[in-house]
Each structure stands twice: as structure tokens, then as C-alpha cells.
Coordinates of C-alpha atoms and ligand atoms in Angstrom, one line a residue:
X1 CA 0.0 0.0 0.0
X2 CA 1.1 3.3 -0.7
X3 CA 0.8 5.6 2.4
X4 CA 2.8 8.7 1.0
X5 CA 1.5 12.1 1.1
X6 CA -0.2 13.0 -1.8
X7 CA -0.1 16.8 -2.5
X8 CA -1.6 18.4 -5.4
X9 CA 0.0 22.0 -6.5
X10 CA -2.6 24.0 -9.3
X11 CA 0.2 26.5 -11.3
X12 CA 3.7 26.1 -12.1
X13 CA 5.2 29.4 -11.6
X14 CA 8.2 30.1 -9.0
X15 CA 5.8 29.6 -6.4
X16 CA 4.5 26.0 -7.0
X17 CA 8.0 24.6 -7.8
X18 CA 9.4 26.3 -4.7
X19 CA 6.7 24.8 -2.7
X20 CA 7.4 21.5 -4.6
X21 CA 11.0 21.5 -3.8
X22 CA 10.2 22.4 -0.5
X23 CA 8.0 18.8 0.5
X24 CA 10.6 17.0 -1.4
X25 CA 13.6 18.1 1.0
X26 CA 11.4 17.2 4.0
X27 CA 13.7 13.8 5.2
X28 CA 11.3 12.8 7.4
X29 CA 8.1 12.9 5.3
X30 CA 7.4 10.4 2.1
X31 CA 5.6 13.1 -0.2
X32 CA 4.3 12.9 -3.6
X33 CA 3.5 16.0 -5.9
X34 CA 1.5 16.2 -9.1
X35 CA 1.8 19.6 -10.6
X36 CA -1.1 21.0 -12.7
X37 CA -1.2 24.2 -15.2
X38 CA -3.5 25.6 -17.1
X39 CA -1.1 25.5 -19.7
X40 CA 1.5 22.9 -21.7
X41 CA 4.6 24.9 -20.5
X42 CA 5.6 25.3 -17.3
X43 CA 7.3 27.9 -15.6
X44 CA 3.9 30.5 -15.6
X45 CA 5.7 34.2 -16.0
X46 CA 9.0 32.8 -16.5
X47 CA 8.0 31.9 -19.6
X48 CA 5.5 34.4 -20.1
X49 CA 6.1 37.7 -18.4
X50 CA 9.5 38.2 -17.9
X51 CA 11.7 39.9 -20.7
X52 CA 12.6 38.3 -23.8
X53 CA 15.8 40.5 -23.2
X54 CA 16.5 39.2 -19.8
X55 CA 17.1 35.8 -20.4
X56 CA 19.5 35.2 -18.2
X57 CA 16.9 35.6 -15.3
X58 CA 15.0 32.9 -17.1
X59 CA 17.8 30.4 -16.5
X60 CA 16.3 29.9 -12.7
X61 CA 14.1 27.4 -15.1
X62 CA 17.2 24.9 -14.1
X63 CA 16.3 24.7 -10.4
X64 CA 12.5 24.0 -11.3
X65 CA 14.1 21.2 -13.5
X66 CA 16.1 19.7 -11.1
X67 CA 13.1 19.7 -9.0
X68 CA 10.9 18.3 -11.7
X69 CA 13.4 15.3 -12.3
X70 CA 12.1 14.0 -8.2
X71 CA 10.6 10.5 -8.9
X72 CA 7.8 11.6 -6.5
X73 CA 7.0 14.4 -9.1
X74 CA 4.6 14.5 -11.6
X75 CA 3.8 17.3 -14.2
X76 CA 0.1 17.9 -15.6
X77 CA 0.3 20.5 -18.1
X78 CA -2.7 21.6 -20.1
X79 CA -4.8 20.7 -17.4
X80 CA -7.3 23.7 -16.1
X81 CA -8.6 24.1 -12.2
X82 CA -12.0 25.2 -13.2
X83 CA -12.7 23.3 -15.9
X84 CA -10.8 20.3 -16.1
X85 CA -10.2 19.7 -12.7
X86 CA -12.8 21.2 -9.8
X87 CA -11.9 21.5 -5.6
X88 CA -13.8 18.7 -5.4
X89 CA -12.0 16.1 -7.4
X90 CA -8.4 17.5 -5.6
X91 CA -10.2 16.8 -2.2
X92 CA -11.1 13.2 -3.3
X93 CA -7.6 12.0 -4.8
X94 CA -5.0 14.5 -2.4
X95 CA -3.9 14.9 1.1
X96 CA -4.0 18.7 0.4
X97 CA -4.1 21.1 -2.1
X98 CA -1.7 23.9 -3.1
X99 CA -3.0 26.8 -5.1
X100 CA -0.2 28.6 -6.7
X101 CA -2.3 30.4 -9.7
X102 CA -0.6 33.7 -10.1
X103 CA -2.6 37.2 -10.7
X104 CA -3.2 36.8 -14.3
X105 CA -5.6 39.5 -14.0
X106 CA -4.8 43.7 -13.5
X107 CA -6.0 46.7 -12.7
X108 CA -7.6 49.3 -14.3
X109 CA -7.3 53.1 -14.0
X110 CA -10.4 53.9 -13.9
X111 CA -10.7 57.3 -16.3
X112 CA -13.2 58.0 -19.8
X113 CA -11.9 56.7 -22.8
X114 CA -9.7 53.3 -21.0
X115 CA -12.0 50.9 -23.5
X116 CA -11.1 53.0 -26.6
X117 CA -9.0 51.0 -29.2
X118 CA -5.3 51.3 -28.6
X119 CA -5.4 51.1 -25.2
X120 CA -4.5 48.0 -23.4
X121 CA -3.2 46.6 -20.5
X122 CA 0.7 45.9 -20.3
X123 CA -0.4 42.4 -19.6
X124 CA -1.9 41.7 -22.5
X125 CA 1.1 43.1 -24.3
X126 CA 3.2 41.4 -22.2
X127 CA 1.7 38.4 -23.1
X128 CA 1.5 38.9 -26.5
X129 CA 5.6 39.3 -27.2
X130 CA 6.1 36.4 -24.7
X131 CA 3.9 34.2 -26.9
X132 CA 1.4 33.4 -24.2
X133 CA -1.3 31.6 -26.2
X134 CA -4.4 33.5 -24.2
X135 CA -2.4 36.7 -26.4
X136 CA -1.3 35.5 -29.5
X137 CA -4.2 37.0 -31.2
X138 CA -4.2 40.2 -29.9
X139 CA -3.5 43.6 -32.0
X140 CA -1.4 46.5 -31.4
X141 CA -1.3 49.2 -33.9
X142 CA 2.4 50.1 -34.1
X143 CA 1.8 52.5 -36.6
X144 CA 0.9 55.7 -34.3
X145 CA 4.0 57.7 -33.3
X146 CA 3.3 58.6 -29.4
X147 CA 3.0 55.2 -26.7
X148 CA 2.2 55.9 -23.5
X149 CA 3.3 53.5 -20.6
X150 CA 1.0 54.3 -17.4
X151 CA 3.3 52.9 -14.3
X152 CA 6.5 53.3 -13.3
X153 CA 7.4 49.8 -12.3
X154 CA 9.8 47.2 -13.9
X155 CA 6.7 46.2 -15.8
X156 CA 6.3 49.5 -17.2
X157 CA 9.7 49.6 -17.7
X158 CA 9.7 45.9 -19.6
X159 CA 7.2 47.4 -22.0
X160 CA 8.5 51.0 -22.8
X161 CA 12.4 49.2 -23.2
X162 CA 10.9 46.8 -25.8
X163 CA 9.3 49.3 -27.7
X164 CA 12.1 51.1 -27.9
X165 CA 14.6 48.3 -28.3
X166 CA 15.7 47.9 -32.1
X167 CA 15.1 45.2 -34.4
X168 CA 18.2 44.2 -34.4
X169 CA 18.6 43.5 -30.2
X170 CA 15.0 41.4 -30.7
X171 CA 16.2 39.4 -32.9
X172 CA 18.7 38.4 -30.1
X173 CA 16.0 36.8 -28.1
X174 CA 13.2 34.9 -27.8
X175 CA 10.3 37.2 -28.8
X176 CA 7.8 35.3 -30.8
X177 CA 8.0 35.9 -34.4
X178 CA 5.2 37.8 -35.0
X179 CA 5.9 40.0 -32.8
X180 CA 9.5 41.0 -33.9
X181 CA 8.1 41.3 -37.0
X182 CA 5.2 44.3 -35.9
X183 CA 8.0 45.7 -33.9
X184 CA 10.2 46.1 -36.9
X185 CA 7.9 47.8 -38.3
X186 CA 6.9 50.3 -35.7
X187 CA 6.7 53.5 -36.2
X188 CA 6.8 55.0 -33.0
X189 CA 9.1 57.6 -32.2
X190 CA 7.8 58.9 -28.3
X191 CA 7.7 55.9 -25.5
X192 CA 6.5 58.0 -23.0
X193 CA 6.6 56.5 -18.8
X194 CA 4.0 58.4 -16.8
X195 CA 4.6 58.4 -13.0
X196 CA 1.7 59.6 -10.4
X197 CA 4.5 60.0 -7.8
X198 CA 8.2 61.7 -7.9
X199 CA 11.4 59.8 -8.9
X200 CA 12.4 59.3 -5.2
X201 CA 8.9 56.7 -4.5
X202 CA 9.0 55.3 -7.9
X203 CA 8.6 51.4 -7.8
X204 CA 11.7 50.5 -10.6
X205 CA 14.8 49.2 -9.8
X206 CA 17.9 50.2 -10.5
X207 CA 19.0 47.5 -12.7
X208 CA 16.3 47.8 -15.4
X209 CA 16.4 51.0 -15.1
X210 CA 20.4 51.3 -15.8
X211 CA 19.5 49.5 -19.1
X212 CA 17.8 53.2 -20.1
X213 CA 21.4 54.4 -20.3
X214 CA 22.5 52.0 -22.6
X215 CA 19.7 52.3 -25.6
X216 CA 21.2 52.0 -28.8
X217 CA 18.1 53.4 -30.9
X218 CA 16.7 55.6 -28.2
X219 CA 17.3 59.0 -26.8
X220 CA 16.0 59.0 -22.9
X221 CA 15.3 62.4 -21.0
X222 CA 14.0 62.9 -17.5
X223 CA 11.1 65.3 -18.0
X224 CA 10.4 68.9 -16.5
X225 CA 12.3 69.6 -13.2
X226 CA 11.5 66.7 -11.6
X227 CA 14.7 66.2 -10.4
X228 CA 15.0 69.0 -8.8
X229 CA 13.8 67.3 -5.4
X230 CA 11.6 69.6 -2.5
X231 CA 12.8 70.2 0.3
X232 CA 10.8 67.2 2.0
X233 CA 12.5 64.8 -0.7
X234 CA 15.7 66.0 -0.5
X235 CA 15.2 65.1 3.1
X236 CA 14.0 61.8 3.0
X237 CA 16.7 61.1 0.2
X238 CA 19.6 62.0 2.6
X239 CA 17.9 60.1 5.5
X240 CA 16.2 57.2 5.3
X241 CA 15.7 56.3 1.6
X242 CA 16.7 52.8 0.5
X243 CA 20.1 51.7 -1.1
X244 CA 18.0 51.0 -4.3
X245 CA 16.1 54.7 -4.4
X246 CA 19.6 56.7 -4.3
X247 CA 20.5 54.5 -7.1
X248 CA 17.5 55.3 -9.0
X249 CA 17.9 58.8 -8.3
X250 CA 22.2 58.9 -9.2
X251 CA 20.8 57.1 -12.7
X252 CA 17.8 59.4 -13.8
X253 CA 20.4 62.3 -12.5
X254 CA 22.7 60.6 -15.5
X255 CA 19.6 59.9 -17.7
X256 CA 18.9 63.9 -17.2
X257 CA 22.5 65.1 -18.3
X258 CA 23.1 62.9 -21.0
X259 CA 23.0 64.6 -24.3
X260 CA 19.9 64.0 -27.1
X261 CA 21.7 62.0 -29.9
X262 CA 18.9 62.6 -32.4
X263 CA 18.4 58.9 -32.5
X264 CA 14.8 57.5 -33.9
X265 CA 13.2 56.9 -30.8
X266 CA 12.9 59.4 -27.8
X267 CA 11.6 57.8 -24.1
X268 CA 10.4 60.3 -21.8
X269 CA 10.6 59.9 -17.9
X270 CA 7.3 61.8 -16.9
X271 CA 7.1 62.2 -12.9
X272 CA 4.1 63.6 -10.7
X273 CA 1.1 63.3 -13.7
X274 CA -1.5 61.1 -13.3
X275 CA -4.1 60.5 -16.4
X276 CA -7.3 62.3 -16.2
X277 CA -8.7 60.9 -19.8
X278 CA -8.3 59.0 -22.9
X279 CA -10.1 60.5 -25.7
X280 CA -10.6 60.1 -29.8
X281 CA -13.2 59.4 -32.3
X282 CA -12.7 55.4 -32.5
X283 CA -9.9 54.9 -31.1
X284 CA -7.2 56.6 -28.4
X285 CA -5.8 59.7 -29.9
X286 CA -5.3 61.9 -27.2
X287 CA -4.1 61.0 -23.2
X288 CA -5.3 64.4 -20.7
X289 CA -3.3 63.9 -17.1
X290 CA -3.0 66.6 -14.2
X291 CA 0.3 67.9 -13.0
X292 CA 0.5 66.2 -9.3
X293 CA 2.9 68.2 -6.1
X294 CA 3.9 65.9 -3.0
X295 CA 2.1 66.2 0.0
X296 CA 3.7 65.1 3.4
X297 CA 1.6 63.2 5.1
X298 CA 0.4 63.1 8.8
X299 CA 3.2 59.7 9.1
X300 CA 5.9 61.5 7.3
X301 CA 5.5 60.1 3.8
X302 CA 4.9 61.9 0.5
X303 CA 1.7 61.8 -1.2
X304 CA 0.9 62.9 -4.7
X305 CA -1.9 65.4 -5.0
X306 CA -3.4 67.1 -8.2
X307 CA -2.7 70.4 -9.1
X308 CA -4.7 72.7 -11.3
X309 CA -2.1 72.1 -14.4
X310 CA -3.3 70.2 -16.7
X311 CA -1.5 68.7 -19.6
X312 CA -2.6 67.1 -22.9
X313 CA -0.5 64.6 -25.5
X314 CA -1.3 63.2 -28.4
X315 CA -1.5 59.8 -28.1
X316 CA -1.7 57.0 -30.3
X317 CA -1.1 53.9 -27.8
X318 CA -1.9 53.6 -24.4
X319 CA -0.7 50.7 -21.7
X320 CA -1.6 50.6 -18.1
X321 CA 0.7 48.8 -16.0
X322 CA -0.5 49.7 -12.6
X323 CA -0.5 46.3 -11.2
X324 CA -1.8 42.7 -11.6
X325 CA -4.3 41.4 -9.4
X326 CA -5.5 37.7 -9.0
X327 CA -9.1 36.6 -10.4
X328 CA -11.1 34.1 -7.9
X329 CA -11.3 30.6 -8.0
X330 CA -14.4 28.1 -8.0
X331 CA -15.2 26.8 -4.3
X332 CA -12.4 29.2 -2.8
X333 CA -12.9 32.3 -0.5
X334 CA -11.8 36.1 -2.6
X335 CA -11.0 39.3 -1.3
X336 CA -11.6 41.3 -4.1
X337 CA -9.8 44.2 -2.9
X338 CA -6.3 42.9 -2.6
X339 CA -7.3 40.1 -5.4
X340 CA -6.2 37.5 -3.0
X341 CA -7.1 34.2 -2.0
X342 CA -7.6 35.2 2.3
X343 CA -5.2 32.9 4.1
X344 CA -3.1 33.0 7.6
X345 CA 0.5 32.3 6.5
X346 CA -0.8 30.2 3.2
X347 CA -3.3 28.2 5.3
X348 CA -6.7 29.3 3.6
X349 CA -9.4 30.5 5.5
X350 CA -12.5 29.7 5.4
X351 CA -14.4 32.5 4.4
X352 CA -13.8 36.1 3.5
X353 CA -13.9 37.2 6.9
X354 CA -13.9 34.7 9.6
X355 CA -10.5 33.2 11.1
X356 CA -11.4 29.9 10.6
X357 CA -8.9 27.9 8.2
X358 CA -9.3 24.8 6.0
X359 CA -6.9 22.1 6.9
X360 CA -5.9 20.6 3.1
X361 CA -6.1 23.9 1.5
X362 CA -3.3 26.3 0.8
X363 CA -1.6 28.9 -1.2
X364 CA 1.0 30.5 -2.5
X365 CA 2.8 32.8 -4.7
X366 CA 1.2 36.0 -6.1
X367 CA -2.2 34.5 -5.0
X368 CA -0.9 34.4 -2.0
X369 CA 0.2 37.5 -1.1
X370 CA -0.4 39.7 -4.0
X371 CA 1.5 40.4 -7.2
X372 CA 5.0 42.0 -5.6
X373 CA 8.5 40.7 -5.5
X374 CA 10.8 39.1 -7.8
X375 CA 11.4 35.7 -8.7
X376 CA 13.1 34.7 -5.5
X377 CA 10.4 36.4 -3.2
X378 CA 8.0 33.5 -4.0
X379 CA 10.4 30.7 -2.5
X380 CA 10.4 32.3 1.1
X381 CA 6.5 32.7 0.5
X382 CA 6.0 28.7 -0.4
X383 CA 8.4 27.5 2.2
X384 CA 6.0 29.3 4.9
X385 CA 2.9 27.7 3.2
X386 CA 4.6 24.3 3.2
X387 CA 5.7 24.8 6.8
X388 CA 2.4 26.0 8.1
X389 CA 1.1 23.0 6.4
X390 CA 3.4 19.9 7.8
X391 CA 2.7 21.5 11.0
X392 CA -0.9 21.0 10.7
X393 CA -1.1 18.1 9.3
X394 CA 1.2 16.8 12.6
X395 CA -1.1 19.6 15.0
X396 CA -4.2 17.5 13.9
X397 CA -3.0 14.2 13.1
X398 CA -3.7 13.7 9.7
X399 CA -2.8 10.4 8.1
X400 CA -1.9 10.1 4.6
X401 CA -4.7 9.0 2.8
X402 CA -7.2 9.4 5.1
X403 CA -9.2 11.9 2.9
X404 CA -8.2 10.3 0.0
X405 CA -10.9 8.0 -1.7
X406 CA -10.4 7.9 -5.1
X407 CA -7.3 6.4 -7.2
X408 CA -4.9 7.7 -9.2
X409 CA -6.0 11.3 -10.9
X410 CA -4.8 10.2 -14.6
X411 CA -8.0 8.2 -13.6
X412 CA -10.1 11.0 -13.9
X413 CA -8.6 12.8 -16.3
X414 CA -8.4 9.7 -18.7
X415 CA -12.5 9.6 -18.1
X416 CA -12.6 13.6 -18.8
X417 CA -10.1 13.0 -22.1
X418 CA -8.3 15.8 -20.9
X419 CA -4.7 15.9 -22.8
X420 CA -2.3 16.2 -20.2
X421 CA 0.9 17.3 -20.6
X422 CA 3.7 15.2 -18.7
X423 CA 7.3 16.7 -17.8
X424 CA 8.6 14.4 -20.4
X425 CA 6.7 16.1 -23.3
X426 CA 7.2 19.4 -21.7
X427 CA 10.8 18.1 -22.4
X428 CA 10.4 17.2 -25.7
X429 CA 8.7 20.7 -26.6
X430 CA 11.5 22.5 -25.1
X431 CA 14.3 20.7 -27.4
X432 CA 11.7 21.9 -30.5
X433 CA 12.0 24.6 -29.5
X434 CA 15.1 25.4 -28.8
X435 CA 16.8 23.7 -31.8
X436 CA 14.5 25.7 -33.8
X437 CA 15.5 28.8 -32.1
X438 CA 19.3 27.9 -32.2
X439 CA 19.0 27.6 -36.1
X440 CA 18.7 30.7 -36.3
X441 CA 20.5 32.2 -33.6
X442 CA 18.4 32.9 -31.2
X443 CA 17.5 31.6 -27.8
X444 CA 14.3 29.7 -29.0
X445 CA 11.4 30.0 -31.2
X446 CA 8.1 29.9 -29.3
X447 CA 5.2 27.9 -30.1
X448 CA 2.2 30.0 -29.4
X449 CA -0.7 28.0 -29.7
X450 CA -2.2 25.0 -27.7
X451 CA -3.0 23.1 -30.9
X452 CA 0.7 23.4 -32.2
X453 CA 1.9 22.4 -28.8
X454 CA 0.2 19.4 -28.7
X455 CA 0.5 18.5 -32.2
X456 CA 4.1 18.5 -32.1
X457 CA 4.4 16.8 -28.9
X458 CA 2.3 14.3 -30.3
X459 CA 4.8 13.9 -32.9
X460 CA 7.5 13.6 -30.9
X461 CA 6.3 11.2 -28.4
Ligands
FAD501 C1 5.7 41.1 -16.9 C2 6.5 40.6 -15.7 C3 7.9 40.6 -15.8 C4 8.6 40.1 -14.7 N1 9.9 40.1 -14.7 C5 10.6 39.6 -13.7 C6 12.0 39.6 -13.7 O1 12.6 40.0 -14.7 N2 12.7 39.1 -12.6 C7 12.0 38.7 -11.5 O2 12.7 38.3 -10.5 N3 10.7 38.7 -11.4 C8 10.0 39.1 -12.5 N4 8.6 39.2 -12.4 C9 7.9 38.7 -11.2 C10 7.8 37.1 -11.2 O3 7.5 36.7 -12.5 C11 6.7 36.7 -10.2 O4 7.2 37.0 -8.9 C12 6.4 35.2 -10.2 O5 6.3 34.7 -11.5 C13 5.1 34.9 -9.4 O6 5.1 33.5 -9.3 P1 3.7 32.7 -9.1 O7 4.1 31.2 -9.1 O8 2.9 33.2 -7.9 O9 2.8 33.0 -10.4 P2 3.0 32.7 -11.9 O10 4.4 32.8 -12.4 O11 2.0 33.7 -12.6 O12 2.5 31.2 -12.1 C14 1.2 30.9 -12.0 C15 0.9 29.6 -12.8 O13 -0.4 29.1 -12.6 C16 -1.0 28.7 -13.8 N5 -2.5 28.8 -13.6 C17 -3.2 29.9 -13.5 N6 -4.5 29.6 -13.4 C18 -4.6 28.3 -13.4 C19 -5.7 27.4 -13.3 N7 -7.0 27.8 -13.2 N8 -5.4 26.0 -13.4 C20 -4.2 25.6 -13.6 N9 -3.1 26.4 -13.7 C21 -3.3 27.8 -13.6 C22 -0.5 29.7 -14.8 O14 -0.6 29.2 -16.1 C23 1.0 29.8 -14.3 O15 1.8 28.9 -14.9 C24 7.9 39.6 -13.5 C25 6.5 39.7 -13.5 C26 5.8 40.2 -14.6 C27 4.3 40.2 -14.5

């Protein structure tokens, strides 16, 4: 008889192959994972949101893999919590249940004119030169000569750096095809990074933000006098601002002195606006935003507040990048707010409110604790959720396999003909892809689509 644990982990991003690795170093526990995804990659924004340009952040994919090649592991790609698979079914064939969905989701502004044509969330683009099949489709008239980038994270930065990044440096990574292709053809000369608060609480860090100095087809300027810091700022600089703000503020200082080159494309730092409007006849041709000032708060901190300037651009492209935020899932408790799944250290409550927590259900990642950090943030977050789970499962003496009265999931699945994915043919999608990428120089050639995927592991099987 097999009296392992059986734990079932929905999304592999960071988070779920951290909490993964995290039960398999456990020496005194016999633990079994099956990983599920949506989708027949793994790796969730890995893959699919971080930079084709930064691929040597992508490498981290080698710890997941070292992970993945665990005998007690078992990968289940193309396989959807919603659809496929429901709470239910987990509950019947798992000790417990992980959730480690992501925020695949974001958030809007909020003004007139957001649903016009040509304006779009930087997720969707995002998505769309990372190949992410829910994206592939999508349309983004490169024609127009002024992009706006709402958000002055490294998301925001991520977008405005690839629009301004020449063909020549995309063709060094592994954007998907089409997508190099509408970028060589772009025609826009203004990438313009729009900022509600001042350079000194702006969310960047300084290592994409270095990559600004260093734009071979791009001219970058600091707007206005927004380095020339208030008294309050200057303040907080010199006291207590983080190692990573006075490097900000030393680059944009560097961005602001270094000479216009008249290349083809110009990216404008603009600090303390905030977007009042999109407007045109069918589709975004103008962007309205209010000059903001900084406000010291009753705690000391610096808020930004709307002046009575007002400014107007013409605007042919707009991208919000303001934040993700989770979407809920079937059977599982929301806050709507924080677009989180409520939980006390990854243990999920109950309900919205109460304090009451289920014992097999947990989370984390970005569902977890909401859509902040980088990579490595989200191992310390599943090690606590995989912590605060052992410990209950020994606090209320669990056995393995007590809940569990059903067989093997492929079981279910099999009766569903849901086409999973297993690491194997993840494997043998990767080597497609990658020999087809190397062919040409490049790091590897994306497939896009489900269909394709499937086909060619089919093929290759
Ligand atoms: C655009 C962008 C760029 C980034 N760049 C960097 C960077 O350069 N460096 C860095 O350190 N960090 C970067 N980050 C942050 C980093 O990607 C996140 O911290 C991390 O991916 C969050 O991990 P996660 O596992 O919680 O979620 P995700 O990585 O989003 O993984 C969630 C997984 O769950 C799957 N899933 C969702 N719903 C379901 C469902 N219903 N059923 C089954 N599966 C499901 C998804 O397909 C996905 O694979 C970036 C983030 C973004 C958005």
C-alpha cells in the first residue's frame, strides 16, 4: 500500500515549484506532488512575463528542473482548475491542495476613454511578445508615433524598453516571431513612462532601469524639473531612503544630463502626472493627465496630490501597468480588494472574513500574497505555506490517505479526455523549440498556440 502524502499543487510558476522543492527536501516525510497548469509549459511568468531581453533571469528554469526530475513528481500540463479539474476532485484524490495560480488579471485606471481602441493593459502586451497563447491574437497598432506606458514599475519599464529596443537586439532573443516582425515595423518615435509619484517613490529598480542608459536606438530624458527634489524629498533622500532609491535617483540624474543624440526613438521619464482621460473618435488619440505636487503626510510620507495644471498629449497607444491582481477561484474564498485568496501564513481561511482555516487547503505565490517581488520572493512565501502545512497536518494528526478515496487522478482525467501534458513532453517541446531557435540564432522560437503544442508533442512522443 502506498501511504505517501499526496499533494496536489494547481500552477507552475516560482511559487509552485518552490513549494514542490520544499516537501521534497522534507527527510522525514514520504511526499508525492502532481503539478497541474493551465497550460503545456511550465514555468507560468518565467515563460510568459518576464523579458525576452533578460534571459538570463529565465535560467532559474534549471532549479524547477532539477526539481521536476524528483521521482515523486509528476507534471500535468494543459490541465485547467476550473474546468478540467474542480476543488472537489483535488479533495477526493490529495492529502492537500496547493493553489499557486498567479494574478493573471490587473488593474484598471479607472478614467473616460480606458476601453477605446489602442489602449491596453501591459499584460496583455506582455503576453502577446512572450507568446502566451491567451495573447497570440491580440493587436497592437504600431503604426501611431506617441506610446504611453501608465506605471513606473519594472513592468512598465519591460514594455517601454521593448518598444524602444531595435530590431536588431530582438532578434537576439526569444520574442515570438510575429511579434518581432510588428516591432520592426513600428513607427513609434515617443515611449513616453508616466509616474503619479516623484522619482524618489518610484517602484523600478535600479538594474532595469540602468538598461535606459545604454539604448542604442533611443534617446532618454527625464522630464520637466522633476529632479530637482523639494525640500521634503531631498530630506528623505539623505535620511532614510533605501540603497535601491539613491541608485535610482544617481541614474535618472545621468539619464537627465546625458545629451539628445537625435536617435529614432525618444523615451520620456514623466514624474508627478496622473491620467485624467483618454479620448478620440474610434480609437485613443489623445491622453489628458493633471500635474501632481507631493504632499507630506500626517506619518511623514509623501503623497501625490493634483494640481490645477493640466497637460494634454497626443496619443496614439496607451498601456496601463499599474498592477496585476488575482481573479477568484471556484469553491475558494476572494478578497476582491487585494485580489487574494484570504489565508493566515498560506493556510486558507474559510471564508472572506472569519478566522477559521481549511486544513488541506493552501496557497502561494502572487495568489498568496499579491502580485509584488521578484522571482526569489515567492520561494520564502511557499516554504512558509509548506511549513504552516506539515505543522498542521502533525497539530491535527492527519494520516496520509485518510481523505483520499479515489485512485490515481490520470484516472479522472483519462474519463474527462483531458490531454495532459507530462514533464517528459514538456521536455520534448522545449528541445523543439530550442533547436529551432538555435537555427537561427536565437534563444528559442516559441510555439504560441495550444493546438501546435500538442501536435508537435504528439509527434515527438
Ligand atoms: C511582466 C512581468 C515581468 C517580470 N519580470 C521579472 C524579472 O525580470 N525578474 C524577477 O525576479 N521577477 C519578475 N517578475 C515577477 C515574477 O514573475 C513573479 O514574482 C512570479 O512569477 C510569481 O510566481 P507565481 O508562481 O505566484 O505566479 P505565476 O508565475 O504567474 O505562475 C502561475 C501559474 O499558474 C497557472 N495557472 C493559473 N490559473 C490556473 C488554473 N486555473 N489552473 C491551472 N493552472 C493555472 C499559470 O498558467 C501559471 O503557470 C515579472 C512579473 C511580470 C508580470
Amino acid at each position: 500500500m502506498d501511504t505517501s502524502w499526496k499533494i496536489a499543487v494547481i500552477g507552475s510558476g516560482p511559487a509552485g515549484f518552490y513549494a514542490a522543492g520544499e516537501f521534497f527536501r522534507q527527510k522525514s516525510w514520504d511526499i508525492k506532488v502532481d503539478m497541474f497548469d493551465r497550460l503545456p509549459t511550465p514555468f507560468g511568468l518565467v515563460r510568459g512575463g518576464v523579458a525576452p531581453d533578460h534571459q538570463k533571469i529565465k535560467s532559474v528554469t534549471k532549479i524547477y528542473n532539477r526539481i521536476a526530475e524528483n521521482p515523486n513528481f509528476r507534471f500535468f500540463g494543459n490541465v485547467e482548475f476550473g474546468s478540467d479539474l474542480h476543488q472537489p476532485d483535488l479533495l477526493k484524490h490529495y492529502d492537500a491542495v496547493i493553489y499557486s495560480v498567479g494574478s493573471s488579471s490587473d488593474r484598471a485606471l479607472g478614467i473616460p476613454g480606458e476601453d477605446l481602441n489602442g489602449s491596453h493593459s501591459a499584460t496583455e502586451f506582455v503576453g502577446w511578445y512572450n507568446g502566451h497563447p491567451d495573447f497570440r491574437d491580440h493587436k497592437f497598432d504600431l503604426s501611431v508615433k506617441n506610446a504611453f506606458v501608465i506605471g513606473m514599475g519594472n513592468v512598465a519599464l519591460d514594455v517601454a524598453r521593448i518598444l524602444a529596443k531595435t530590431p536588431e537586439e530582438l532578434a537576439a532573443t526569444d520574442i515570438t516571431d510575429y511579434a518581432l516582425e510588428a516591432l520592426r515595423k513600428s513607427q513609434i518615435e515617443n515611449i513616453w513612462l508616466v509616474g503619479r509619484r516623484g522619482p524618489l517613490q518610484a517602484a523600478f529598480t535600479p538594474s532595469e532601469l540602468r538598461e535606459f542608459l545604454e539604448l542604442p536606438g533611443a534617446d532618454v530624458m527625464v522630464e520637466g524639473n522633476s529632479l530637482e527634489l523639494d525640500s521634503e524629498s531631498r530630506e528623505i533622500l539623505e535620511t532614510k531612503a533605501s540603497k535601491d532609491t539613491k541608485k535610482n535617483i544617481e541614474i535618472l540624474e545621468q539619464i537627465s544630463a546625458s545629451k539628445l543624440s537625435g536617435k529614432k526613438k525618444r523615451v520620456h521619464f514623466l514624474f508627478l502626472a496622473s491620467p485624467l482621460e483618454i479620448s478620440g473618435e474610434a480609437k485613443v488619440e489623445k491622453l489628458s493627465m493633471v500635474r501632481n505636487q507631493l504632499v507630506k503626510q500626517a506619518d511623514g510620507s509623501l503623497r501625490p496630490q493634483a494640481t490645477e495644471n493640466k497637460i494634454e498629449e497626443d496619443a496614439g497607444l496607451i498601456f496601463r501597468s499599474i498592477g496585476y491582481l488575482g481573479k477568484p477561484l471556484a469553491d475558494l474564498p476572494f478578497d476582491q480588494k487585494s485580489g487574494t485568496i484570504p489565508n493566515e501564513c498560506g493556510q486558507v481561511k474559510d471564508t472572506e472574513s472569519g478566522n477559521s482555516l481549511r486544513h488541506c487547503e493552501y496557497v502561494a505565490g502572487w495568489i498568496k500574497r499579491g502580485p509584488s517581488g521578484v522571482i526569489g520572493t515567492n520561494k520564502q512565501d511557499a516554504v512558509e505555506t509548506v511549513h504552516r502545512l506539515l505543522e498542521t497536518f502533525l497539530a491535527e494528526k492527519i494520516e496520509p490517505g485518510q481523505n483520499v478515496d479515489l485512485p490515481d487522478i490520470v484516472t479522472l482525467l483519462e474519463s474527462r479526455k483531458v490531454e495532459y501534458v507530462s514533464f517528459a513532453d514538456w521536455k520534448l517541446l522545449d528541445a523543439y523549440e530550442t533547436e529551432a531557435g538555435q537555427a537561427q540564432g536565437r534563444p528559442r522560437l516559441k510555439l504560441t498556440s495550444i493546438t501546435e503544442m500538442l501536435e508537435i508533442i504528439r509527434q515527438k512522443r
